[in-house]
Amino acid sequence: MPREVFRPPLWTSHPFSSGLFVVLVSVFGMLLSFQSAWTDRVSSSSVVLACLDLKGMTEPNETVMTYSYPYVNFLSERNAVNYPPSPEQVPEIISKYSIRYVLLNRLEDGLYLYEYARTYFDENPGFRKIKTYEEWGNPEATVIYEVAI
């Protein structure tokens, strides 16, 4: 009686089942992440500097109002909340979270998350501009305001 030759199941010999496929997908994902980080290395330098300054200006339990809450949260190690969708809600958010500082950053194309932010903090006497950061030729690409209300 002839011996039967062992043949591995079909799914184990498929190219996608090998570790090579997993390695290729992982390397591709890492390259995409690196590309994203490399693209953003300069576009947020003023925000990074502002976050580091906020870390020195605030207590660890304080909350900052900003569009750049992931940066503020990570770099300054402070809590952060986003701007509300309308300027009428700003005083409510400031009161609710006891906010003393607002970080306003313009996007590279000069736009803002909410259009009211373009003038609201400069024109409102309840905010005092305390530090500015230049980027893209704009001397006020990022601004820290102190809340005075």
PDB file of C-alpha atoms in Angstrom:
ATOM      1  CA  MET A   1       0.000   0.000   0.000  1.00  0.00           C
ATOM      2  CA  PRO A   2       1.571   3.312  -1.064  1.00  0.00           C
ATOM      3  CA  ARG A   3       2.103   5.988   1.567  1.00  0.00           C
ATOM      4  CA  GLU A   4       0.057   9.101   1.240  1.00  0.00           C
ATOM      5  CA  VAL A   5       2.059  12.275   0.783  1.00  0.00           C
ATOM      6  CA  PHE A   6       1.264  14.980   3.282  1.00  0.00           C
ATOM      7  CA  ARG A   7      -0.051  18.100   1.652  1.00  0.00           C
ATOM      8  CA  PRO A   8      -0.622  21.196   3.764  1.00  0.00           C
ATOM      9  CA  PRO A   9      -4.061  22.798   3.560  1.00  0.00           C
ATOM     10  CA  LEU A  10      -4.512  25.229   0.701  1.00  0.00           C
ATOM     11  CA  TRP A  11      -4.865  28.268   2.967  1.00  0.00           C
ATOM     12  CA  THR A  12      -1.356  27.774   4.397  1.00  0.00           C
ATOM     13  CA  SER A  13       0.292  27.891   1.005  1.00  0.00           C
ATOM     14  CA  HIS A  14      -1.501  31.000  -0.191  1.00  0.00           C
ATOM     15  CA  PRO A  15       0.847  34.029  -0.549  1.00  0.00           C
ATOM     16  CA  PHE A  16      -1.393  36.204   1.658  1.00  0.00           C
ATOM     17  CA  SER A  17      -1.046  33.812   4.549  1.00  0.00           C
ATOM     18  CA  SER A  18       2.673  34.339   4.799  1.00  0.00           C
ATOM     19  CA  GLY A  19       4.338  36.743   7.158  1.00  0.00           C
ATOM     20  CA  LEU A  20       5.647  38.624   4.122  1.00  0.00           C
ATOM     21  CA  PHE A  21       2.202  40.018   3.387  1.00  0.00           C
ATOM     22  CA  VAL A  22       1.816  41.218   6.966  1.00  0.00           C
ATOM     23  CA  VAL A  23       5.237  42.848   6.851  1.00  0.00           C
ATOM     24  CA  LEU A  24       4.453  44.605   3.556  1.00  0.00           C
ATOM     25  CA  VAL A  25       1.155  45.970   4.841  1.00  0.00           C
ATOM     26  CA  SER A  26       2.843  47.154   8.048  1.00  0.00           C
ATOM     27  CA  VAL A  27       5.649  48.896   6.178  1.00  0.00           C
ATOM     28  CA  PHE A  28       3.138  50.570   3.852  1.00  0.00           C
ATOM     29  CA  GLY A  29       1.136  51.836   6.850  1.00  0.00           C
ATOM     30  CA  MET A  30       4.266  53.175   8.500  1.00  0.00           C
ATOM     31  CA  LEU A  31       5.279  54.985   5.323  1.00  0.00           C
ATOM     32  CA  LEU A  32       1.876  56.651   5.097  1.00  0.00           C
ATOM     33  CA  SER A  33       2.112  57.752   8.740  1.00  0.00           C
ATOM     34  CA  PHE A  34       5.615  59.077   8.216  1.00  0.00           C
ATOM     35  CA  GLN A  35       4.501  61.010   5.138  1.00  0.00           C
ATOM     36  CA  SER A  36       1.674  62.619   7.125  1.00  0.00           C
ATOM     37  CA  ALA A  37       4.010  63.569   9.969  1.00  0.00           C
ATOM     38  CA  TRP A  38       6.666  64.872   7.557  1.00  0.00           C
ATOM     39  CA  THR A  39       4.119  67.064   5.766  1.00  0.00           C
ATOM     40  CA  ASP A  40       2.962  68.534   9.087  1.00  0.00           C
ATOM     41  CA  ARG A  41       6.459  69.144  10.487  1.00  0.00           C
ATOM     42  CA  VAL A  42       6.459  72.842   9.624  1.00  0.00           C
ATOM     43  CA  SER A  43       2.799  73.679   9.287  1.00  0.00           C
ATOM     44  CA  SER A  44       2.286  73.658  13.033  1.00  0.00           C
ATOM     45  CA  SER A  45       5.561  74.996  14.380  1.00  0.00           C
ATOM     46  CA  SER A  46       3.922  78.146  15.773  1.00  0.00           C
ATOM     47  CA  VAL A  47       1.307  76.008  17.520  1.00  0.00           C
ATOM     48  CA  VAL A  48       4.019  73.804  19.006  1.00  0.00           C
ATOM     49  CA  LEU A  49       5.841  76.858  20.404  1.00  0.00           C
ATOM     50  CA  ALA A  50       2.590  78.264  21.780  1.00  0.00           C
ATOM     51  CA  CYS A  51       1.780  74.939  23.458  1.00  0.00           C
ATOM     52  CA  LEU A  52       5.162  74.840  25.141  1.00  0.00           C
ATOM     53  CA  ASP A  53       4.628  78.391  26.399  1.00  0.00           C
ATOM     54  CA  LEU A  54       1.149  77.475  27.651  1.00  0.00           C
ATOM     55  CA  LYS A  55       2.681  74.644  29.636  1.00  0.00           C
ATOM     56  CA  GLY A  56       4.787  77.177  31.525  1.00  0.00           C
ATOM     57  CA  MET A  57       1.942  79.687  31.929  1.00  0.00           C
ATOM     58  CA  THR A  58      -0.731  77.336  33.252  1.00  0.00           C
ATOM     59  CA  GLU A  59      -1.349  74.916  36.071  1.00  0.00           C
ATOM     60  CA  PRO A  60      -1.580  71.176  35.231  1.00  0.00           C
ATOM     61  CA  ASN A  61      -5.334  71.065  35.859  1.00  0.00           C
ATOM     62  CA  GLU A  62      -6.205  74.050  33.634  1.00  0.00           C
ATOM     63  CA  THR A  63      -8.176  73.945  30.400  1.00  0.00           C
ATOM     64  CA  VAL A  64      -7.345  75.947  27.263  1.00  0.00           C
ATOM     65  CA  MET A  65      -9.824  76.864  24.537  1.00  0.00           C
ATOM     66  CA  THR A  66      -8.389  76.116  21.101  1.00  0.00           C
ATOM     67  CA  TYR A  67      -8.991  74.584  17.721  1.00  0.00           C
ATOM     68  CA  SER A  68      -5.674  72.740  18.129  1.00  0.00           C
ATOM     69  CA  TYR A  69      -6.791  70.709  21.120  1.00  0.00           C
ATOM     70  CA  PRO A  70      -4.780  67.573  20.214  1.00  0.00           C
ATOM     71  CA  TYR A  71      -1.558  69.619  20.181  1.00  0.00           C
ATOM     72  CA  VAL A  72      -2.426  71.477  23.372  1.00  0.00           C
ATOM     73  CA  ASN A  73      -3.425  68.286  25.115  1.00  0.00           C
ATOM     74  CA  PHE A  74      -0.249  66.443  24.154  1.00  0.00           C
ATOM     75  CA  LEU A  75       2.427  69.162  24.145  1.00  0.00           C
ATOM     76  CA  SER A  76       1.321  71.381  27.007  1.00  0.00           C
ATOM     77  CA  GLU A  77      -0.139  68.478  28.980  1.00  0.00           C
ATOM     78  CA  ARG A  78      -3.236  70.579  29.626  1.00  0.00           C
ATOM     79  CA  ASN A  79      -6.889  69.907  29.009  1.00  0.00           C
ATOM     80  CA  ALA A  80      -8.311  71.582  25.954  1.00  0.00           C
ATOM     81  CA  VAL A  81     -11.751  72.302  24.553  1.00  0.00           C
ATOM     82  CA  ASN A  82     -12.717  73.323  21.057  1.00  0.00           C
ATOM     83  CA  TYR A  83     -14.241  76.677  20.210  1.00  0.00           C
ATOM     84  CA  PRO A  84     -18.011  76.590  20.237  1.00  0.00           C
ATOM     85  CA  PRO A  85     -19.738  76.920  16.864  1.00  0.00           C
ATOM     86  CA  SER A  86     -21.052  80.406  17.644  1.00  0.00           C
ATOM     87  CA  PRO A  87     -19.508  83.397  19.436  1.00  0.00           C
ATOM     88  CA  GLU A  88     -22.520  83.633  21.746  1.00  0.00           C
ATOM     89  CA  GLN A  89     -21.417  80.362  23.368  1.00  0.00           C
ATOM     90  CA  VAL A  90     -17.834  81.487  24.107  1.00  0.00           C
ATOM     91  CA  PRO A  91     -18.593  83.040  27.548  1.00  0.00           C
ATOM     92  CA  GLU A  92     -20.528  79.923  28.574  1.00  0.00           C
ATOM     93  CA  ILE A  93     -17.601  77.616  27.675  1.00  0.00           C
ATOM     94  CA  ILE A  94     -15.120  79.910  29.421  1.00  0.00           C
ATOM     95  CA  SER A  95     -17.225  79.878  32.574  1.00  0.00           C
ATOM     96  CA  LYS A  96     -17.958  76.150  32.450  1.00  0.00           C
ATOM     97  CA  TYR A  97     -14.275  75.143  32.179  1.00  0.00           C
ATOM     98  CA  SER A  98     -12.709  78.106  34.055  1.00  0.00           C
ATOM     99  CA  ILE A  99     -10.630  78.978  30.998  1.00  0.00           C
ATOM    100  CA  ARG A 100      -7.879  81.571  31.414  1.00  0.00           C
ATOM    101  CA  TYR A 101      -6.213  81.220  28.011  1.00  0.00           C
ATOM    102  CA  VAL A 102      -7.342  80.913  24.410  1.00  0.00           C
ATOM    103  CA  LEU A 103      -5.018  79.687  21.679  1.00  0.00           C
ATOM    104  CA  LEU A 104      -6.049  80.906  18.239  1.00  0.00           C
ATOM    105  CA  ASN A 105      -4.206  79.614  15.214  1.00  0.00           C
ATOM    106  CA  ARG A 106      -4.871  80.389  11.623  1.00  0.00           C
ATOM    107  CA  LEU A 107      -4.643  77.602   9.114  1.00  0.00           C
ATOM    108  CA  GLU A 108      -1.972  77.775   6.409  1.00  0.00           C
ATOM    109  CA  ASP A 109      -4.415  79.282   3.931  1.00  0.00           C
ATOM    110  CA  GLY A 110      -5.391  82.009   6.414  1.00  0.00           C
ATOM    111  CA  LEU A 111      -8.747  80.441   7.247  1.00  0.00           C
ATOM    112  CA  TYR A 112     -10.151  79.644  10.666  1.00  0.00           C
ATOM    113  CA  LEU A 113     -12.239  76.782  11.921  1.00  0.00           C
ATOM    114  CA  TYR A 114     -15.022  79.258  12.660  1.00  0.00           C
ATOM    115  CA  GLU A 115     -15.095  82.533  10.773  1.00  0.00           C
ATOM    116  CA  TYR A 116     -16.075  84.528  13.878  1.00  0.00           C
ATOM    117  CA  ALA A 117     -12.683  83.726  15.407  1.00  0.00           C
ATOM    118  CA  ARG A 118     -11.005  85.996  12.835  1.00  0.00           C
ATOM    119  CA  THR A 119     -12.051  89.102  14.762  1.00  0.00           C
ATOM    120  CA  TYR A 120     -13.887  88.015  17.895  1.00  0.00           C
ATOM    121  CA  PHE A 121     -10.937  87.714  20.255  1.00  0.00           C
ATOM    122  CA  ASP A 122      -9.190  90.865  18.986  1.00  0.00           C
ATOM    123  CA  GLU A 123     -12.290  93.062  19.143  1.00  0.00           C
ATOM    124  CA  ASN A 124     -13.739  91.739  22.384  1.00  0.00           C
ATOM    125  CA  PRO A 125     -12.463  93.610  25.478  1.00  0.00           C
ATOM    126  CA  GLY A 126     -12.778  90.389  27.462  1.00  0.00           C
ATOM    127  CA  PHE A 127      -9.591  89.061  25.824  1.00  0.00           C
ATOM    128  CA  ARG A 128      -6.063  90.402  25.937  1.00  0.00           C
ATOM    129  CA  LYS A 129      -3.488  89.334  23.364  1.00  0.00           C
ATOM    130  CA  ILE A 130      -0.395  88.286  25.307  1.00  0.00           C
ATOM    131  CA  LYS A 131       1.819  86.482  22.783  1.00  0.00           C
ATOM    132  CA  THR A 132       1.998  86.025  19.018  1.00  0.00           C
ATOM    133  CA  TYR A 133       3.896  83.549  16.837  1.00  0.00           C
ATOM    134  CA  GLU A 134       4.900  84.060  13.218  1.00  0.00           C
ATOM    135  CA  GLU A 135       4.441  81.483  10.496  1.00  0.00           C
ATOM    136  CA  TRP A 136       3.991  81.586   6.702  1.00  0.00           C
ATOM    137  CA  GLY A 137       4.944  85.274   6.729  1.00  0.00           C
ATOM    138  CA  ASN A 138       2.020  86.068   9.050  1.00  0.00           C
ATOM    139  CA  PRO A 139       3.243  87.651  12.303  1.00  0.00           C
ATOM    140  CA  GLU A 140       0.056  86.539  14.055  1.00  0.00           C
ATOM    141  CA  ALA A 141      -0.390  83.033  12.689  1.00  0.00           C
ATOM    142  CA  THR A 142      -0.876  81.807  16.263  1.00  0.00           C
ATOM    143  CA  VAL A 143      -1.946  83.969  19.186  1.00  0.00           C
ATOM    144  CA  ILE A 144      -2.415  83.351  22.893  1.00  0.00           C
ATOM    145  CA  TYR A 145      -5.121  85.438  24.537  1.00  0.00           C
ATOM    146  CA  GLU A 146      -5.672  85.857  28.235  1.00  0.00           C
ATOM    147  CA  VAL A 147      -9.285  85.811  29.302  1.00  0.00           C
ATOM    148  CA  ALA A 148     -10.207  89.003  31.172  1.00  0.00           C
ATOM    149  CA  ILE A 149     -13.950  88.436  31.637  1.00  0.00           C
TER     150      ILE A 149
END
